[in-house]
Amino acid sequence: MTEDYPVQWEADVVLSDGGTAHLRPIRRDDAERLRVFYARLSPESIYYRFFSPRPYLTDREVEHFTGVDYDRRVGLIATIGEEMVAVVRYDRLADPPATAEVAFLVEDAHQGRGIGAVLLEHIAAAARERGVRRFVASVLPDNRRMTRVFREAGYQAEQRFEEGVIELVLDLEPTETSMEVMAAREHRAESRSIQRLLFPGSVAVIGASRAEHTVGQTVLRNLLAGDFSGPVYPVHPTATAVAGVRAYASVLEIPDDVDLAVVAVRADAVHEVVEQCAAKGVRGLVVVSSGFGETGPEGRASQEELVRMARAYGMRVVGPNCLGIANTDPEVRLNATLAPTMPGRGPVGFFSQSGALGIAILQRTAERGLGLSTFVSAGNRADVSGNDLMQYWEEDPATKAVLLYLESLGNPRKFARLARRLGRRKPIVAVKSGRSTQGVPIGHAARALTLPDHAVSALFEQAGVIRVEDLSELFDVAQLLAYQPLPAGDRVAIIDNSDSLGLLAQDAATALGLQVRPRIDLGPRADADDYEAGLASALEDDTVDAVVALFTPPTIGGYDLRVPEKILRLAAASPKPVVATYLGSEGMPADLRVTGPDGSAAEGSVPSYPAPEDAVRALAYVIRYAQWRRRPAGDMPDFEGADRRRARTLVEGWLDSGAPVHATPAQAAELLACYGIEVDPGEHEGVPTRIVTMEDPSFGAVVSFGLADETAALLDDRAYRLGPLSDVDAAELIRAIRTAPLLLGHRGADPVRVSALEELVMRVSRLGFDLPEVARLELNPVVANGSGAAVREVTLRLERPLGPRPELGPRRLRGPDTDPPS
């Protein structure tokens, strides 16, 4: 039994309606808070909880409910602001063992917001930590809402009806269903929280200065110039009007509701503004103010307090130190940014961590004629992150493709999980800066990545993310994905009126591994009819999956002005993508644009690139993405006979002292045997390979594979994937290294039995995923030959992880990282 307050159980959570709440263990000093909470409950809610009328709690009952020991008796409460809005508790039973009785109570005004479901996740995790394996809950038949919370949690459950009461028994061991339920609820809640930010009914600009070129006035004028659909309220301590709009001294003086507040005051005044917004019932904050984490430790502490306060009162925060947010939906027309240029309506969602770069990004987007659905600049990304936006964009019908400019990753494993799911429906294109350092900009609430950059690229590729080199490539790929269909294969036709341009395109396509069909060179005198015939022929050819159309004016004389019309008409009617190098234009030129209702580019528009190589490179990125999307996700083998329970017992026993353990060869072999892996130190002929699984602090279980020789080590020829591996992941991992031909029969050599290597890496990946305490497990060498794969030597290091992996624990918003900024 422990009497220590379990601070690790505290969490900020997003509720089903997009609001936030704070969960924490109950304390003795919550006695008065509990009484006030109880006084707000309806008689019906009290009856459902206690099965009898109970108008108030006695002192003895209050002492019982708040005086828990955090072991045999545990209670968690949900608070919004300073008020308790829900409580859950369990009391361990003497018989049967490892069983506890659980009960909930949610304030009437907050029922239906998903508080019960998230409390169940957290109390179950706390119970498992304390050795409780089953919950028993007694529920009245009429209490359908609470019965549904238990039944829909995804745990294995039994139900019986005795003396007018439903008794439910829940097995608290996480199941595939319970994990899916938790992920689905997380997705809906986080998506809703972003929707609330992007679709406000009203906006207050706090710090709306009367001076020109100030941050507050710039945001205000952009909101007004963008013709925001709702009321805009400037907040200024003394002015009666700003930019011709009536101003208020405080957000509290605004007579109507305020959904979104843009905060543009000094950093030392932001906390007071947050308190006022909380009292006003504001639903979200965009903090463009600087002077927080980017200034050093004091600013970082102030930033963490800003987020804590906002979440405690139900608000999400974009920023601080950000450019702002925008939504081009004609029903909203929100430009709550500092950017003077806002692109038109389009199918692309854009997330940028850099505020300074954001203005240039929006300008270049507009210059290319690329339309946006929504834009979010997160600045220091203290709360709202790219993961939140991916949750929203997955269901957003207005977003066809997602663009990310990333300087850091707060929860890389969650990013990979979300990207893999979103990427099956919508492409994600990302620029990840910091390749040379893997560091984190000062102010960002994130850890520095420890994996080499090429490993991060491999994990992005596994998740289906199109990682490009720079912003130019980001836009090159985006304009193709936004307006053209995905290619069905990698066979490319090239049509040109310049032999030199055609050869450049052909060379680029060949270098990028594309299959080039015989080039259609129309000659320098080609007119519109020639282009029409050549393009129609290529698009009708069953051996062509995509077309590159190149057009440059002749050196002497004019050119046929009907050429772009022919290209556009045929491309718009074809299921195959067409890209162009048209007169050296970049973006979506008017001549090649299908015009939408507001004059912006629409589906079927043909993107143009200044050089043939740029067009082919963008096409190659999209072809690889389309190939990934067509591939099956693969199956996770069950490995019948694997003894996971024994593996867990072994690891717990070896780590009993709490200190890291370098396992003996016998111990390592015993653990591997739990997963059906045999160690055979004898002599074996074949190709020596190396398999490693390690617990990365950012990505969790990561598996790497390569040959076990000096050349592979010198070239760092290692392939990486996130565990656990599917059969498709395993097959790709083995073949991803540059020296893979040595395993596949290079120059007539006997090929190894690759299937044996694939099964081995899947078993190793499962072990690493099941046991986060496996800090590093290295099988080296694994000798592969035609008959199988023999593990000759093993090294194993065990260490207690800093905390549970996020995807294995209950839903929670990311908190301040313990690592110092780097």
Tab-separated table of C-alpha atoms in Angstrom, residues 644 647-656 658-663 671 675 693-696 700-701 767-777 796-805 808:
chain	number	residue	atom	x	y	z
A	644	ARG	CA	3.834	-13.210	-23.217
A	647	ALA	CA	8.073	-12.917	-20.644
A	648	ARG	CA	6.476	-10.194	-18.521
A	649	THR	CA	7.165	-12.186	-15.319
A	650	LEU	CA	10.825	-12.674	-16.271
A	651	VAL	CA	11.391	-9.000	-17.017
A	652	GLU	CA	9.650	-7.862	-13.814
A	653	GLY	CA	11.767	-10.254	-11.800
A	654	TRP	CA	15.059	-9.130	-13.322
A	655	LEU	CA	14.171	-5.461	-12.799
A	656	ASP	CA	12.955	-5.985	-9.244
A	658	GLY	CA	14.759	-0.927	-10.222
A	659	ALA	CA	18.292	-0.631	-11.612
A	660	PRO	CA	19.070	-1.258	-15.320
A	661	VAL	CA	20.077	-4.834	-16.095
A	662	HIS	CA	22.547	-6.175	-18.635
A	663	ALA	CA	21.150	-9.664	-19.069
A	671	LEU	CA	13.347	-14.316	-22.872
A	675	TYR	CA	8.558	-15.687	-28.371
A	693	THR	CA	14.822	-3.738	-31.337
A	694	MET	CA	15.153	-0.746	-29.030
A	695	GLU	CA	12.870	1.451	-26.970
A	696	ASP	CA	13.265	4.919	-28.456
A	700	GLY	CA	8.706	3.669	-28.788
A	701	ALA	CA	9.612	0.217	-30.122
A	767	LEU	CA	8.784	-8.781	-28.149
A	768	GLY	CA	10.023	-5.172	-28.206
A	769	PHE	CA	6.499	-3.809	-28.515
A	770	ASP	CA	5.110	-5.954	-25.686
A	771	LEU	CA	7.974	-5.119	-23.321
A	772	PRO	CA	8.910	-1.418	-23.159
A	773	GLU	CA	11.516	-2.412	-20.553
A	774	VAL	CA	13.616	-3.908	-23.380
A	775	ALA	CA	15.856	-0.890	-23.848
A	776	ARG	CA	17.924	-2.714	-26.475
A	777	LEU	CA	17.920	-6.270	-27.803
A	796	LEU	CA	20.012	-7.588	-23.963
A	797	ARG	CA	19.710	-4.478	-21.815
A	798	LEU	CA	16.641	-3.907	-19.632
A	799	GLU	CA	15.596	-0.619	-18.096
A	800	ARG	CA	12.453	0.810	-16.559
A	801	PRO	CA	10.896	3.259	-19.055
A	802	LEU	CA	10.159	6.805	-17.891
A	803	GLY	CA	6.428	6.155	-18.255
A	804	PRO	CA	3.897	4.138	-20.215
A	805	ARG	CA	3.835	4.554	-23.961
A	808	LEU	CA	-0.889	2.024	-24.311
